[in-house]
Coordinates of C-alpha atoms in Angstrom, one line a residue:
X1 CA -40.3 -13.2 -26.7
X2 CA -43.1 -11.1 -27.6
X3 CA -45.2 -8.8 -25.5
X4 CA -48.1 -9.7 -24.4
X5 CA -51.7 -7.1 -25.6
X6 CA -52.0 -5.7 -22.0
X7 CA -48.6 -5.2 -21.4
X8 CA -48.3 -3.1 -25.1
X9 CA -51.3 -1.2 -24.1
X10 CA -50.0 -0.2 -20.8
X11 CA -47.0 1.0 -22.6
X12 CA -48.4 3.2 -25.1
X13 CA -50.7 4.9 -21.8
X14 CA -47.6 5.5 -20.2
X15 CA -46.2 6.9 -23.3
X16 CA -48.9 9.5 -24.2
X17 CA -50.9 11.5 -21.9
X18 CA -54.4 13.0 -22.8
X19 CA -56.2 16.0 -21.8
X20 CA -58.6 14.7 -19.2
X21 CA -62.3 16.6 -19.0
X22 CA -64.7 16.5 -16.2
X23 CA -68.3 17.1 -17.7
X24 CA -71.1 16.9 -14.9
X25 CA -74.5 16.1 -16.4
X26 CA -77.6 15.8 -14.4
X27 CA -79.0 13.0 -16.4
X28 CA -83.0 15.1 -15.3
X29 CA -81.9 17.7 -17.9
X30 CA -80.9 15.1 -20.6
X31 CA -84.4 15.4 -22.8
X32 CA -87.4 13.2 -22.4
X33 CA -87.2 9.3 -21.3
X34 CA -90.1 7.0 -23.8
X35 CA -91.2 3.8 -22.9
X36 CA -92.7 0.9 -24.7
X37 CA -95.3 0.5 -21.9
X38 CA -97.6 1.8 -19.3
X39 CA -95.1 0.4 -16.5
X40 CA -92.6 2.3 -17.8
X41 CA -90.0 0.1 -16.6
X42 CA -86.3 0.2 -17.9
X43 CA -86.5 -3.6 -18.1
X44 CA -88.4 -3.5 -21.5
X45 CA -87.7 -1.1 -24.5
X46 CA -87.3 2.7 -24.1
X47 CA -85.9 5.6 -25.5
X48 CA -84.2 8.8 -24.5
X49 CA -85.7 12.0 -26.9
X50 CA -82.0 14.0 -26.0
X51 CA -82.6 18.0 -25.9
X52 CA -81.3 20.0 -29.1
X53 CA -80.3 23.0 -26.2
X54 CA -78.9 21.2 -23.3
X55 CA -76.0 20.9 -23.1
X56 CA -75.8 17.9 -20.4
X57 CA -77.3 16.1 -23.4
X58 CA -74.4 17.8 -25.8
X59 CA -71.8 15.9 -22.4
X60 CA -74.0 12.8 -23.0
X61 CA -73.9 12.2 -26.8
X62 CA -70.5 13.5 -27.4
X63 CA -69.3 10.9 -24.7
X64 CA -71.1 8.6 -26.6
X65 CA -69.4 9.0 -30.3
X66 CA -66.1 8.5 -28.1
X67 CA -67.5 5.2 -26.9
X68 CA -68.3 4.1 -30.9
X69 CA -64.8 5.7 -32.3
X70 CA -62.5 5.6 -30.2
X71 CA -60.5 3.1 -27.7
X72 CA -60.2 5.5 -25.0
X73 CA -62.8 4.3 -22.5
X74 CA -64.6 6.7 -20.6
X75 CA -65.7 7.0 -16.8
X76 CA -68.8 7.4 -16.2
X77 CA -71.3 7.3 -12.5
X78 CA -73.3 4.1 -11.6
X79 CA -74.9 3.8 -8.6
X80 CA -72.6 1.1 -6.8
X81 CA -68.6 3.1 -8.2
X82 CA -67.7 5.1 -10.8
X83 CA -66.9 2.6 -14.0
X84 CA -64.4 2.7 -17.0
X85 CA -66.4 2.1 -19.8
X86 CA -65.2 1.2 -23.3
X87 CA -67.3 -0.9 -25.8
X88 CA -67.3 -4.5 -24.9
X89 CA -67.5 -6.1 -28.1
X90 CA -63.8 -4.3 -29.8
X91 CA -61.0 -5.6 -29.0
X92 CA -59.2 -2.7 -28.9
X93 CA -61.8 -1.1 -26.7
X94 CA -61.4 -4.0 -24.3
X95 CA -57.5 -3.7 -24.2
X96 CA -57.8 0.3 -23.3
X97 CA -59.5 -0.3 -20.7
X98 CA -57.1 -2.6 -19.3
X99 CA -53.9 0.0 -20.1
X100 CA -55.5 2.8 -18.1
X101 CA -55.9 0.7 -15.0
X102 CA -52.9 -1.3 -15.0
X103 CA -55.1 -3.9 -14.7
X104 CA -54.4 -7.9 -15.6
X105 CA -55.6 -9.3 -18.5
X106 CA -56.9 -12.4 -16.6
X107 CA -59.6 -10.8 -14.6
X108 CA -63.2 -10.8 -16.4
X109 CA -65.2 -7.2 -17.0
X110 CA -68.9 -6.8 -16.4
X111 CA -71.2 -6.0 -19.8
X112 CA -73.6 -3.3 -18.3
X113 CA -76.5 -3.2 -20.3
X114 CA -80.0 -0.5 -20.8
X115 CA -82.6 -3.3 -21.0
X116 CA -83.5 -6.4 -21.3
X117 CA -84.1 -6.3 -25.0
X118 CA -80.8 -5.4 -26.2
X119 CA -79.5 -7.9 -23.7
X120 CA -81.6 -11.2 -25.1
X121 CA -80.0 -9.4 -28.9
X122 CA -76.2 -10.0 -27.4
X123 CA -77.4 -13.2 -26.2
X124 CA -78.7 -14.4 -29.1
X125 CA -76.7 -16.7 -31.5
X126 CA -76.2 -14.6 -35.0
X127 CA -74.1 -13.0 -36.2
X128 CA -75.4 -9.3 -35.6
X129 CA -76.5 -8.1 -31.8
X130 CA -78.5 -5.7 -33.9
X131 CA -81.2 -9.3 -34.7
X132 CA -84.7 -8.5 -33.4
X133 CA -85.2 -9.7 -29.8
X134 CA -85.3 -13.7 -30.0
X135 CA -88.7 -16.2 -29.3
X136 CA -87.2 -17.9 -26.8
X137 CA -85.8 -16.2 -23.8
X138 CA -82.0 -16.9 -23.7
X139 CA -81.7 -16.1 -20.3
X140 CA -82.1 -18.8 -18.2
X141 CA -84.9 -19.2 -16.2
X142 CA -83.5 -19.4 -12.9
X143 CA -82.6 -15.5 -13.4
X144 CA -86.0 -14.8 -14.3
X145 CA -86.5 -13.6 -10.4
X146 CA -83.9 -11.9 -9.3
X147 CA -84.0 -9.8 -12.6
X148 CA -87.9 -8.8 -11.3
X149 CA -86.8 -7.8 -8.0
X150 CA -83.0 -5.9 -8.2
X151 CA -82.6 -5.0 -11.9
X152 CA -82.0 -2.3 -12.7
X153 CA -79.6 -2.1 -9.8
X154 CA -76.6 -3.7 -8.1
X155 CA -76.7 -7.4 -8.8
X156 CA -73.9 -8.9 -11.7
X157 CA -75.3 -12.5 -12.9
X158 CA -73.2 -15.2 -14.9
X159 CA -74.4 -16.3 -18.4
X160 CA -73.5 -18.4 -20.5
X161 CA -71.7 -17.5 -23.1
X162 CA -73.3 -17.1 -26.3
X163 CA -71.8 -18.9 -29.9
X164 CA -70.5 -17.2 -31.6
X165 CA -70.4 -14.8 -29.2
X166 CA -70.4 -11.1 -29.7
X167 CA -68.4 -9.9 -27.0
X168 CA -64.8 -9.3 -27.2
X169 CA -62.5 -12.5 -25.7
X170 CA -60.8 -10.0 -23.4
X171 CA -64.2 -9.3 -21.3
X172 CA -64.3 -12.8 -20.7
X173 CA -61.3 -14.0 -19.6
X174 CA -61.3 -17.1 -21.8
X175 CA -64.7 -18.3 -19.8
X176 CA -67.2 -20.0 -20.9
X177 CA -69.5 -17.2 -19.3
X178 CA -70.1 -13.8 -18.9
X179 CA -70.8 -11.4 -16.3
X180 CA -74.0 -9.0 -16.9
X181 CA -75.4 -6.0 -15.4
X182 CA -78.1 -3.8 -15.5
X183 CA -77.3 0.1 -13.2
X184 CA -80.1 1.8 -11.7
X185 CA -78.1 4.8 -12.6
X186 CA -80.2 7.1 -15.3
X187 CA -76.7 8.9 -16.5
X188 CA -75.3 5.4 -16.9
X189 CA -78.6 3.7 -18.5
X190 CA -78.9 6.8 -20.5
X191 CA -74.9 6.9 -21.6
X192 CA -75.0 3.1 -22.4
X193 CA -78.7 3.4 -24.6
X194 CA -77.4 7.0 -26.6
X195 CA -74.0 4.5 -27.3
X196 CA -76.0 1.8 -28.8
X197 CA -73.2 -0.4 -27.2
X198 CA -73.2 -3.0 -24.3
X199 CA -70.3 -1.4 -22.0
X200 CA -67.3 -3.3 -20.4
X201 CA -67.0 -1.1 -17.4
X202 CA -64.8 -2.3 -14.3
X203 CA -63.8 0.7 -11.4
X204 CA -62.4 3.5 -13.4
X205 CA -60.0 3.2 -10.6
X206 CA -55.8 2.3 -10.9
X207 CA -56.0 -1.2 -10.8
X208 CA -56.1 -2.8 -6.9
X209 CA -57.1 1.0 -5.2
X210 CA -59.4 2.1 -3.4
X211 CA -63.2 1.9 -5.9
X212 CA -64.0 6.2 -7.3
X213 CA -67.4 7.2 -5.9
X214 CA -67.0 10.2 -6.6
X215 CA -65.6 11.8 -10.5
X216 CA -62.8 13.6 -8.8
X217 CA -61.4 10.2 -7.7
X218 CA -61.5 9.1 -10.8
X219 CA -59.2 12.4 -11.7
X220 CA -57.1 11.4 -9.1
X221 CA -56.2 8.5 -10.1
X222 CA -57.2 8.1 -14.0
X223 CA -56.0 12.2 -14.9
X224 CA -53.8 12.0 -18.4
X225 CA -54.6 8.0 -19.1
X226 CA -58.7 8.8 -20.5
X227 CA -59.6 11.4 -22.3
X228 CA -63.8 11.9 -20.2
X229 CA -65.3 11.3 -17.4
X230 CA -68.4 12.0 -16.5
X231 CA -69.6 13.6 -13.1
X232 CA -73.4 12.5 -12.0
X233 CA -72.3 13.0 -8.3
X234 CA -71.4 10.6 -5.4
X235 CA -72.4 7.3 -5.8
X236 CA -75.6 6.3 -3.7
X237 CA -73.6 2.7 -2.6
X238 CA -70.5 3.0 -2.3
X239 CA -69.6 -0.7 -3.1
X240 CA -69.8 -2.7 -6.5
X241 CA -72.6 -4.9 -7.5
X242 CA -73.1 -8.4 -6.3
X243 CA -71.7 -11.6 -8.3
X244 CA -74.1 -14.6 -8.1
X245 CA -74.3 -17.5 -10.7
X246 CA -77.0 -19.8 -10.7
X247 CA -75.6 -21.8 -14.0
X248 CA -74.3 -24.1 -10.8
X249 CA -76.1 -26.7 -8.3
X250 CA -76.9 -24.8 -5.4
X251 CA -76.8 -21.0 -7.0
X252 CA -73.8 -19.5 -5.5
X253 CA -72.3 -16.0 -4.5
X254 CA -69.3 -15.1 -6.2
X255 CA -69.0 -11.7 -4.8
X256 CA -71.0 -9.6 -1.9
X257 CA -72.3 -6.2 -3.1
X258 CA -74.9 -4.0 -2.9
X259 CA -77.5 -7.0 -2.5
X260 CA -77.5 -8.8 -0.3
X261 CA -77.1 -12.3 0.2
X262 CA -80.3 -12.6 2.8
X263 CA -82.0 -10.6 0.2
X264 CA -81.2 -13.7 -2.8
X265 CA -82.3 -16.3 -0.2
X266 CA -85.9 -14.5 -0.5
X267 CA -85.9 -15.3 -4.4
X268 CA -87.4 -18.4 -5.9
X269 CA -84.7 -20.7 -6.4
X270 CA -82.2 -18.9 -4.6
X271 CA -83.6 -20.1 -1.0
X272 CA -80.1 -22.9 -1.2
X273 CA -78.0 -19.8 -2.3
X274 CA -74.0 -20.6 -0.9
X275 CA -70.9 -18.1 -0.3
X276 CA -68.6 -19.2 -3.3
X277 CA -65.7 -16.3 -2.4
X278 CA -63.3 -15.8 0.2
X279 CA -62.3 -12.7 2.0
X280 CA -58.7 -13.5 0.9
X281 CA -57.2 -13.5 -2.8
X282 CA -57.7 -16.8 -4.8
X283 CA -55.2 -18.8 -7.1
X284 CA -56.4 -19.1 -10.7
X285 CA -58.2 -17.3 -13.0
X286 CA -61.3 -16.5 -11.0
X287 CA -65.2 -16.5 -12.3
X288 CA -65.7 -13.0 -11.9
X289 CA -64.4 -9.4 -10.7
X290 CA -62.5 -8.7 -7.7
X291 CA -61.9 -12.6 -6.3
X292 CA -57.4 -13.1 -7.2
X293 CA -56.3 -9.9 -7.3
X294 CA -55.8 -7.5 -4.0
X295 CA -57.5 -5.0 -4.3
X296 CA -59.3 -1.6 -2.7
X297 CA -55.7 -1.0 -1.0
X298 CA -55.0 2.3 -0.5
X299 CA -50.8 3.3 -0.1
X300 CA -50.8 3.4 3.9
X301 CA -51.1 0.1 5.3
X302 CA -54.1 -1.2 6.3
X303 CA -55.5 -3.3 9.8
X304 CA -58.4 -4.4 10.4
X305 CA -59.6 -4.8 14.2
X306 CA -62.4 -6.3 15.6
X307 CA -63.3 -4.8 19.1
X308 CA -61.8 -2.7 20.8
X309 CA -58.4 -0.6 19.4
X310 CA -55.9 -1.7 21.7
X311 CA -53.5 1.3 22.5
X312 CA -50.3 -0.6 23.5
X313 CA -50.5 -2.3 20.4
X314 CA -50.9 1.6 17.8
X315 CA -48.5 3.2 20.3
X316 CA -46.3 0.6 18.3
X317 CA -46.9 2.7 15.3
X318 CA -45.7 5.9 17.2
X319 CA -42.0 5.8 15.7
X320 CA -40.6 8.2 12.9
X321 CA -43.1 10.8 14.1
X322 CA -45.5 9.8 10.7
X323 CA -49.1 9.9 10.4
X324 CA -51.3 7.5 11.3
X325 CA -55.0 6.9 10.9
X326 CA -58.4 5.7 12.4
X327 CA -61.4 5.0 10.9
X328 CA -64.6 4.7 13.4
X329 CA -67.8 3.0 12.8
X330 CA -69.9 2.3 15.9
X331 CA -67.9 1.3 18.9
X332 CA -64.8 3.3 18.9
X333 CA -64.8 7.0 20.0
X334 CA -62.8 10.6 19.6
X335 CA -61.9 9.6 23.3
X336 CA -60.4 6.8 23.0
X337 CA -57.1 8.3 21.0
X338 CA -56.3 9.9 23.8
X339 CA -55.3 6.4 25.6
X340 CA -52.7 5.7 22.1
X341 CA -50.6 9.1 23.3
X342 CA -49.0 10.2 26.8
X343 CA -49.4 13.3 26.1
X344 CA -52.0 15.1 24.0
X345 CA -50.4 18.0 22.8
X346 CA -53.9 19.8 20.4
X347 CA -56.5 18.6 18.9
X348 CA -58.5 20.1 16.1
X349 CA -61.6 18.5 14.5
X350 CA -63.7 19.6 10.7
X351 CA -66.1 18.2 8.7
X352 CA -65.2 16.3 6.0
X353 CA -66.9 15.3 3.0
X354 CA -65.3 12.0 2.4
X355 CA -64.2 12.8 -1.4
X356 CA -60.3 14.2 -0.1
X357 CA -60.6 16.8 -3.4
X358 CA -63.8 18.0 -4.1
X359 CA -67.7 19.0 -2.6
X360 CA -70.3 16.8 -1.2
X361 CA -73.1 18.2 0.7
X362 CA -75.0 15.7 3.5
X363 CA -77.9 13.3 2.6
X364 CA -79.7 14.3 5.6
X365 CA -80.1 10.3 6.8
X366 CA -78.1 11.1 9.8
X367 CA -81.1 13.2 11.2
X368 CA -84.1 11.5 9.7
X369 CA -84.7 14.2 6.6
X370 CA -84.5 13.3 2.9
X371 CA -82.0 16.3 1.5
X372 CA -84.4 18.3 -1.2
X373 CA -81.6 17.3 -4.2
X374 CA -81.8 13.3 -3.6
X375 CA -84.1 11.4 -5.7
X376 CA -85.0 7.9 -5.1
X377 CA -83.5 5.1 -6.4
X378 CA -84.0 3.0 -9.2
X379 CA -82.7 4.0 -11.3
X380 CA -81.1 6.8 -9.4
X381 CA -79.7 10.0 -10.4
X382 CA -77.7 12.2 -8.2
X383 CA -76.4 11.2 -5.1
X384 CA -73.8 12.5 -3.3
X385 CA -71.5 11.3 -0.1
X386 CA -73.0 11.4 3.8
X387 CA -71.0 14.1 5.5
X388 CA -68.2 12.6 7.6
X389 CA -66.4 13.7 11.0
X390 CA -62.5 14.0 11.0
X391 CA -60.6 14.8 13.8
X392 CA -56.6 15.6 14.0
X393 CA -55.0 14.8 17.5
X394 CA -51.3 15.5 17.7
X395 CA -49.7 12.7 19.8
X396 CA -46.5 13.2 21.5
X397 CA -45.1 9.0 21.5
X398 CA -42.3 9.8 24.3
X399 CA -44.8 11.4 27.4
X400 CA -41.6 14.7 26.8
X401 CA -42.9 17.9 27.4
X402 CA -39.5 20.1 28.5
X403 CA -37.8 21.5 25.6
X404 CA -34.2 21.0 27.6
X405 CA -34.7 17.1 27.6
X406 CA -31.9 15.1 26.0
X407 CA -34.9 13.4 23.9
X408 CA -37.0 15.6 22.7
X409 CA -40.9 14.0 21.7
X410 CA -41.7 13.0 18.2
X411 CA -45.1 14.0 17.5
X412 CA -47.9 12.0 15.9
X413 CA -50.3 13.5 13.5
X414 CA -53.5 11.0 14.6
X415 CA -56.4 11.3 11.9
X416 CA -59.4 10.3 12.7
X417 CA -62.8 9.5 10.5
X418 CA -65.9 8.5 11.8
X419 CA -68.2 6.7 9.6
X420 CA -71.2 6.5 11.6
X421 CA -72.8 3.8 12.9
X422 CA -76.0 3.0 9.5
X423 CA -74.2 0.4 7.6
X424 CA -75.4 2.6 4.0
X425 CA -73.1 5.4 5.5
X426 CA -70.4 3.1 6.1
X427 CA -70.4 1.1 2.8
X428 CA -70.9 4.7 0.8
X429 CA -68.5 6.2 2.6
X430 CA -65.7 3.4 3.0
X431 CA -63.3 4.1 -0.4
X432 CA -63.7 7.8 0.2
X433 CA -62.0 7.7 3.8
X434 CA -59.5 5.2 2.7
X435 CA -58.9 8.2 0.0
X436 CA -58.6 10.5 2.3
X437 CA -56.6 9.1 4.6
X438 CA -54.3 8.7 2.0
X439 CA -53.9 12.0 1.2
X440 CA -53.0 12.9 5.0
X441 CA -50.0 10.2 4.2
X442 CA -50.6 8.8 6.7
X443 CA -48.8 4.8 7.4
X444 CA -51.0 3.0 8.3
X445 CA -54.7 2.8 9.2
X446 CA -56.3 1.2 11.6
X447 CA -60.1 0.2 10.5
X448 CA -62.9 -0.7 13.5
X449 CA -64.7 -3.8 11.3
X450 CA -68.5 -3.6 11.3
X451 CA -68.9 -7.5 11.5
X452 CA -70.6 -9.6 9.0
X453 CA -72.6 -12.4 10.6
X454 CA -74.5 -10.0 13.3
X455 CA -77.4 -9.2 10.9
X456 CA -76.0 -5.7 10.4
X457 CA -77.7 -5.3 6.5
X458 CA -77.6 -5.6 3.6
X459 CA -73.7 -4.4 3.0
X460 CA -72.2 -5.8 5.8
X461 CA -70.5 -8.7 4.2
X462 CA -69.3 -6.5 1.4
X463 CA -68.4 -4.2 3.3
X464 CA -66.2 -7.2 5.4
X465 CA -65.3 -8.4 2.0
X466 CA -63.2 -5.1 0.7
X467 CA -62.0 -4.6 4.3
X468 CA -60.2 -7.9 4.5
X469 CA -59.0 -7.4 0.8
X470 CA -57.2 -4.6 1.6
X471 CA -56.0 -5.4 5.0
X472 CA -52.4 -6.2 5.4
X473 CA -53.4 -7.7 9.3
X474 CA -56.7 -8.4 11.0
X475 CA -56.7 -8.1 14.4
X476 CA -59.2 -10.0 16.9
X477 CA -59.6 -8.9 20.7

């Protein structure tokens, strides 16, 4: 039986290793952004006059050229997570995404655009997406309030697939709709505009693993599988976009993300929007990315705990001297870890930045100050991850310290990450924390639930959705 395209593509990548480069780009050094109206809105037509002397602009031009001429995808930052982009109109280029990620081909992709005129041209029937902007708006009116409020930004909308479709069939996974968003990352917008392409771009990680929020995360997962990673710093939001479907009544949220359901309900026509996703894996062809398969999972087992951390339960995982991880948010304290083992042999503490391999600086959010390198969002430029606290406590699993005893103690390292109580910091640091604990080779990670029904803010539902998809077990006390 002939192999499916995705299987052939995966085998090709496994036998061909690329030299992967990280190219740092500060979008403020690219050149001059020129807008078509005094409002200076990226929703309308705009141009970028690239600097002829800037290395950042040269890197951008090289990446845009690879997107136009190659089937090897390019990794780039958005305000949510790093994306793995390819020309959404070419099947061979889109297959390059599936191959690099080892992603199932029945999982649809999100198309990223840099302006509304570009999107309208793509949605208009015709042989070419380069035709002038149509006189009749092909974007359903139900989405106009959302676009006005949340674009550019972390919101993806489902649109009717035009006939003939300008998109490769692998983008939509045989669905009659296409998922589209306009990112607020200035670097992402510049890349899309310079390439003059709509970019299909899922998260730039190996499928099912935690999404990448730094260029170092991408390199860890995709080194040798792609040629180019554009480094624009750490992602500002840290979880993927919210996906909505306004083509049905009532409208539906298919995936929680950077825009909360409460915020969506404040928009005209969306007051009755309902939740259309489950936090576990779903069956059948998913209507949106992130719905069907187990996602966001580190190598370690993940146990999501609602309520206090039960020392007796945790002790059951102290066998064989394997390390365990603790991911704290609001209520768990470092002192609680001493109750897990009978004897704390040694402790150490240090700061970490949630990157594992790489570096970042504090945003200043923890003390109410703004970092001078932080530029306000919409569109975003370069962001940084919050500094997180990392502690290690070595526990004696059987309580004996006497070297002459017949049964010597087994020492277990317990790595504890404190994301802090602020929901924005939890969202921004979640995937990095899971990756960092994986690098410590922990066998299991206990994660403190943040709750998703108590008004915790924009990111709570998205964080809990990701944690439930990553977790093998959920405990409630």
